[in-house]
mmCIF file of C-alpha atoms in Angstrom:
data_model
loop_
_atom_site.group_PDB
_atom_site.id
_atom_site.type_symbol
_atom_site.label_atom_id
_atom_site.label_comp_id
_atom_site.label_asym_id
_atom_site.label_seq_id
_atom_site.Cartn_x
_atom_site.Cartn_y
_atom_site.Cartn_z
ATOM 1 C CA MET A 3 -50.974 -0.141 13.566
ATOM 2 C CA LEU A 4 -50.524 -3.453 15.341
ATOM 3 C CA ILE A 5 -51.118 -6.777 13.656
ATOM 4 C CA SER A 6 -52.992 -9.325 15.725
ATOM 5 C CA ALA A 7 -51.194 -12.565 16.533
ATOM 6 C CA PRO A 8 -53.309 -14.916 14.335
ATOM 7 C CA ARG A 9 -53.059 -12.550 11.367
ATOM 8 C CA TYR A 10 -49.264 -12.210 11.908
ATOM 9 C CA GLU A 11 -48.882 -16.015 11.990
ATOM 10 C CA CYS A 12 -50.830 -16.260 8.735
ATOM 11 C CA LEU A 13 -48.526 -13.732 7.046
ATOM 12 C CA LEU A 14 -45.510 -15.625 8.353
ATOM 13 C CA VAL A 15 -46.820 -18.930 6.926
ATOM 14 C CA ILE A 16 -47.424 -17.295 3.533
ATOM 15 C CA ALA A 17 -43.942 -15.739 3.454
ATOM 16 C CA VAL A 18 -42.243 -19.026 4.343
ATOM 17 C CA SER A 19 -44.331 -20.894 1.764
ATOM 18 C CA LEU A 20 -43.418 -18.456 -0.981
ATOM 19 C CA ALA A 21 -39.759 -18.615 -0.065
ATOM 20 C CA GLY A 22 -39.855 -22.368 -0.621
ATOM 21 C CA CYS A 23 -41.173 -21.864 -4.163
ATOM 22 C CA ALA A 24 -37.910 -20.419 -5.416
ATOM 23 C CA VAL A 25 -35.802 -22.574 -7.691
ATOM 24 C CA TRP A 26 -32.330 -23.115 -6.353
ATOM 25 C CA PRO A 27 -29.577 -23.895 -8.869
ATOM 26 C CA SER A 28 -27.621 -27.051 -8.424
ATOM 27 C CA PRO A 29 -23.963 -26.787 -7.457
ATOM 28 C CA GLU A 30 -23.017 -28.049 -10.924
ATOM 29 C CA ASP A 31 -24.566 -24.937 -12.491
ATOM 30 C CA HIS A 32 -22.067 -22.615 -10.821
ATOM 31 C CA PHE A 33 -19.000 -24.591 -9.915
ATOM 32 C CA PRO A 34 -16.685 -26.448 -12.295
ATOM 33 C CA PRO A 35 -15.588 -29.989 -11.432
ATOM 34 C CA ASP A 36 -12.886 -30.248 -8.760
ATOM 35 C CA SER A 37 -10.205 -30.895 -11.366
ATOM 36 C CA GLN A 38 -10.835 -27.443 -12.886
ATOM 37 C CA VAL A 39 -10.903 -25.462 -9.640
ATOM 38 C CA ALA A 40 -7.816 -23.324 -9.209
ATOM 39 C CA ALA A 41 -6.356 -22.735 -5.794
ATOM 40 C CA PRO A 42 -7.233 -19.293 -4.477
ATOM 41 C CA ALA A 43 -4.528 -16.703 -4.971
ATOM 42 C CA VAL A 44 -2.800 -15.573 -1.827
ATOM 43 C CA VAL A 45 -3.466 -11.878 -1.467
ATOM 44 C CA VAL A 46 -1.391 -9.895 0.970
ATOM 45 C CA SER A 47 -3.476 -6.987 2.120
ATOM 46 C CA GLU A 48 -1.695 -3.674 2.462
ATOM 47 C CA ASP A 49 -3.898 -3.027 5.461
ATOM 48 C CA THR A 50 -2.354 -5.698 7.653
ATOM 49 C CA PRO A 51 -1.079 -4.341 10.964
ATOM 50 C CA SER A 52 2.579 -4.861 10.054
ATOM 51 C CA ALA A 53 2.141 -3.139 6.669
ATOM 52 C CA LEU A 54 0.423 -0.164 8.318
ATOM 53 C CA GLU A 55 3.179 0.071 10.917
ATOM 54 C CA GLU A 56 5.827 0.059 8.210
ATOM 55 C CA LYS A 57 3.983 2.922 6.479
ATOM 56 C CA VAL A 58 3.942 4.903 9.726
ATOM 57 C CA ILE A 59 7.634 4.296 10.319
ATOM 58 C CA ALA A 60 8.593 5.112 6.719
ATOM 59 C CA ALA A 61 6.517 8.310 6.697
ATOM 60 C CA ASN A 62 8.522 9.861 9.536
ATOM 61 C CA ARG A 63 11.428 11.843 8.127
ATOM 62 C CA GLU A 64 14.125 11.754 10.794
ATOM 63 C CA GLU A 65 15.241 15.337 10.210
ATOM 64 C CA ASP A 66 11.706 16.739 10.618
ATOM 65 C CA ASN A 67 10.912 14.918 13.877
ATOM 66 C CA ILE A 68 12.150 15.291 17.407
ATOM 67 C CA TYR A 69 11.825 11.967 19.244
ATOM 68 C CA PHE A 70 11.272 11.353 22.944
ATOM 69 C CA PRO A 71 11.664 8.299 25.179
ATOM 70 C CA LEU A 72 8.640 6.689 26.822
ATOM 71 C CA GLY A 73 7.172 9.263 29.207
ATOM 72 C CA GLY A 74 9.936 11.761 28.381
ATOM 73 C CA VAL A 75 9.426 15.470 27.796
ATOM 74 C CA THR A 76 13.046 16.654 27.717
ATOM 75 C CA VAL A 77 14.788 17.270 24.382
ATOM 76 C CA SER A 78 17.958 15.168 24.160
ATOM 77 C CA THR A 79 21.343 16.539 23.050
ATOM 78 C CA ARG A 80 21.054 14.673 19.745
ATOM 79 C CA GLU A 81 17.625 16.162 19.058
ATOM 80 C CA LYS A 82 18.855 19.649 20.048
ATOM 81 C CA ALA A 83 21.416 19.418 17.255
ATOM 82 C CA LYS A 84 18.564 18.855 14.778
ATOM 83 C CA LEU A 85 16.660 21.781 16.256
ATOM 84 C CA GLN A 86 19.720 24.006 15.884
ATOM 85 C CA GLN A 87 19.622 23.358 12.115
ATOM 86 C CA HIS A 88 15.900 24.152 12.025
ATOM 87 C CA ALA A 89 16.519 27.352 13.974
ATOM 88 C CA ALA A 90 19.197 28.442 11.516
ATOM 89 C CA TYR A 91 16.808 27.819 8.616
ATOM 90 C CA LEU A 92 13.989 29.784 10.254
ATOM 91 C CA LYS A 93 16.249 32.727 11.097
ATOM 92 C CA ALA A 94 17.557 32.796 7.519
ATOM 93 C CA ASN A 95 13.959 32.704 6.198
ATOM 94 C CA PRO A 96 11.917 35.139 8.308
ATOM 95 C CA GLY A 97 8.859 34.672 6.051
ATOM 96 C CA LYS A 98 8.676 30.985 6.939
ATOM 97 C CA SER A 99 6.953 29.534 9.968
ATOM 98 C CA VAL A 100 6.902 26.105 11.523
ATOM 99 C CA THR A 101 4.081 24.244 13.224
ATOM 100 C CA LEU A 102 5.087 21.885 16.002
ATOM 101 C CA ILE A 103 2.778 18.866 16.079
ATOM 102 C CA GLY A 104 2.996 16.691 19.169
ATOM 103 C CA TYR A 105 2.263 12.967 18.928
ATOM 104 C CA THR A 106 2.257 10.168 21.479
ATOM 105 C CA ASP A 107 1.902 6.425 21.483
ATOM 106 C CA ASP A 108 -1.333 4.838 22.706
ATOM 107 C CA LEU A 109 -0.044 3.491 26.018
ATOM 108 C CA GLY A 110 -1.538 6.141 28.302
ATOM 109 C CA SER A 111 -4.996 7.523 28.865
ATOM 110 C CA ARG A 112 -6.366 10.128 26.485
ATOM 111 C CA SER A 113 -5.817 12.968 28.968
ATOM 112 C CA TYR A 114 -2.276 11.802 29.748
ATOM 113 C CA ASN A 115 -1.376 11.554 26.062
ATOM 114 C CA VAL A 116 -2.717 15.030 25.294
ATOM 115 C CA ALA A 117 -0.826 16.468 28.278
ATOM 116 C CA ILE A 118 2.459 14.806 27.376
ATOM 117 C CA ALA A 119 2.109 15.851 23.723
ATOM 118 C CA GLU A 120 1.625 19.461 24.864
ATOM 119 C CA GLN A 121 4.669 19.240 27.152
ATOM 120 C CA ARG A 122 6.816 17.898 24.323
ATOM 121 C CA VAL A 123 5.663 20.658 21.972
ATOM 122 C CA ALA A 124 6.454 23.237 24.667
ATOM 123 C CA ALA A 125 9.927 21.726 25.181
ATOM 124 C CA VAL A 126 10.715 21.884 21.448
ATOM 125 C CA ARG A 127 9.389 25.447 21.276
ATOM 126 C CA GLU A 128 11.605 26.494 24.179
ATOM 127 C CA VAL A 129 14.690 25.017 22.515
ATOM 128 C CA LEU A 130 13.891 26.868 19.279
ATOM 129 C CA ARG A 131 13.353 30.076 21.279
ATOM 130 C CA SER A 132 16.709 29.539 23.031
ATOM 131 C CA TYR A 133 18.263 29.551 19.536
ATOM 132 C CA ARG A 134 16.583 32.967 19.018
ATOM 133 C CA VAL A 135 13.803 31.917 16.644
ATOM 134 C CA PRO A 136 11.133 34.656 16.812
ATOM 135 C CA PRO A 137 7.895 33.460 18.450
ATOM 136 C CA VAL A 138 5.823 34.567 15.424
ATOM 137 C CA GLN A 139 7.525 31.834 13.386
ATOM 138 C CA ILE A 140 6.523 29.038 15.792
ATOM 139 C CA HIS A 141 3.017 27.579 15.978
ATOM 140 C CA ARG A 142 1.876 24.774 18.269
ATOM 141 C CA TYR A 143 -0.502 21.866 17.789
ATOM 142 C CA SER A 144 -0.808 18.850 20.105
ATOM 143 C CA VAL A 145 -2.406 15.732 18.702
ATOM 144 C CA GLY A 146 -1.782 13.160 21.414
ATOM 145 C CA SER A 147 -2.672 9.656 20.240
ATOM 146 C CA GLU A 148 -6.062 10.492 18.675
ATOM 147 C CA LYS A 149 -4.740 10.620 15.117
ATOM 148 C CA MET A 150 -2.273 7.818 15.491
ATOM 149 C CA PRO A 151 -2.898 4.806 13.289
ATOM 150 C CA SER A 152 -4.526 2.095 15.356
ATOM 151 C CA ALA A 153 -2.112 -0.413 13.853
ATOM 152 C CA CYS A 154 0.843 0.927 15.871
ATOM 153 C CA LYS A 155 1.252 -1.897 18.370
ATOM 154 C CA THR A 156 4.955 -2.801 18.267
ATOM 155 C CA PRO A 157 7.601 -1.068 20.384
ATOM 156 C CA ARG A 158 9.396 0.086 17.216
ATOM 157 C CA CYS A 159 6.297 1.803 15.842
ATOM 158 C CA ARG A 160 5.312 3.282 19.193
ATOM 159 C CA LYS A 161 8.810 4.739 19.533
ATOM 160 C CA LYS A 162 8.314 6.548 16.211
ATOM 161 C CA MET A 163 5.027 7.991 17.473
ATOM 162 C CA ARG A 164 6.579 9.642 20.541
ATOM 163 C CA ARG A 165 7.629 12.747 18.690
ATOM 164 C CA VAL A 166 7.132 16.365 17.763
ATOM 165 C CA GLU A 167 6.944 16.877 14.015
ATOM 166 C CA LEU A 168 8.104 20.148 12.477
ATOM 167 C CA VAL A 169 5.913 21.150 9.536
ATOM 168 C CA TYR A 170 6.874 24.244 7.579
ATOM 169 C CA SER A 171 4.461 26.685 6.014
ATOM 170 C CA PRO A 172 4.187 26.425 2.224
ATOM 171 C CA ASP A 173 5.992 28.977 0.075
#
């Protein structure tokens, strides 16, 4: 149902008139004199970008992550040494399995980040296979940058995001 213009204007005038009938408290009713006003406390939010980045960096256990340089998909000699320890653990515990989760920073396009995450996961899988880890113990999952905290904007944080995380199955 449409309201005609004159009738609408009448309703508007009534609404504005009624709004003016309200009693507004004076500032003295709610605020103490200036001499009694305390300075606001400085609150440091834990959700500031630097605090979120520190959480991301701290959450990455070095021994459970294989890191890559910007744009890199080859496992370095240092990271292969970590993978050799993981391979020994998996071979000694045939009931265990590991999921390889590929992450990237947010510097590339979505399709590029997904592709590079998949390539990194494949590279880590191949190294584990070269150490004779049975394929049934290795699962793959590429995240790309979709699940990366949006607060990761510094080079240090982005470096920590270019990784493949090894997550073991629960007992």
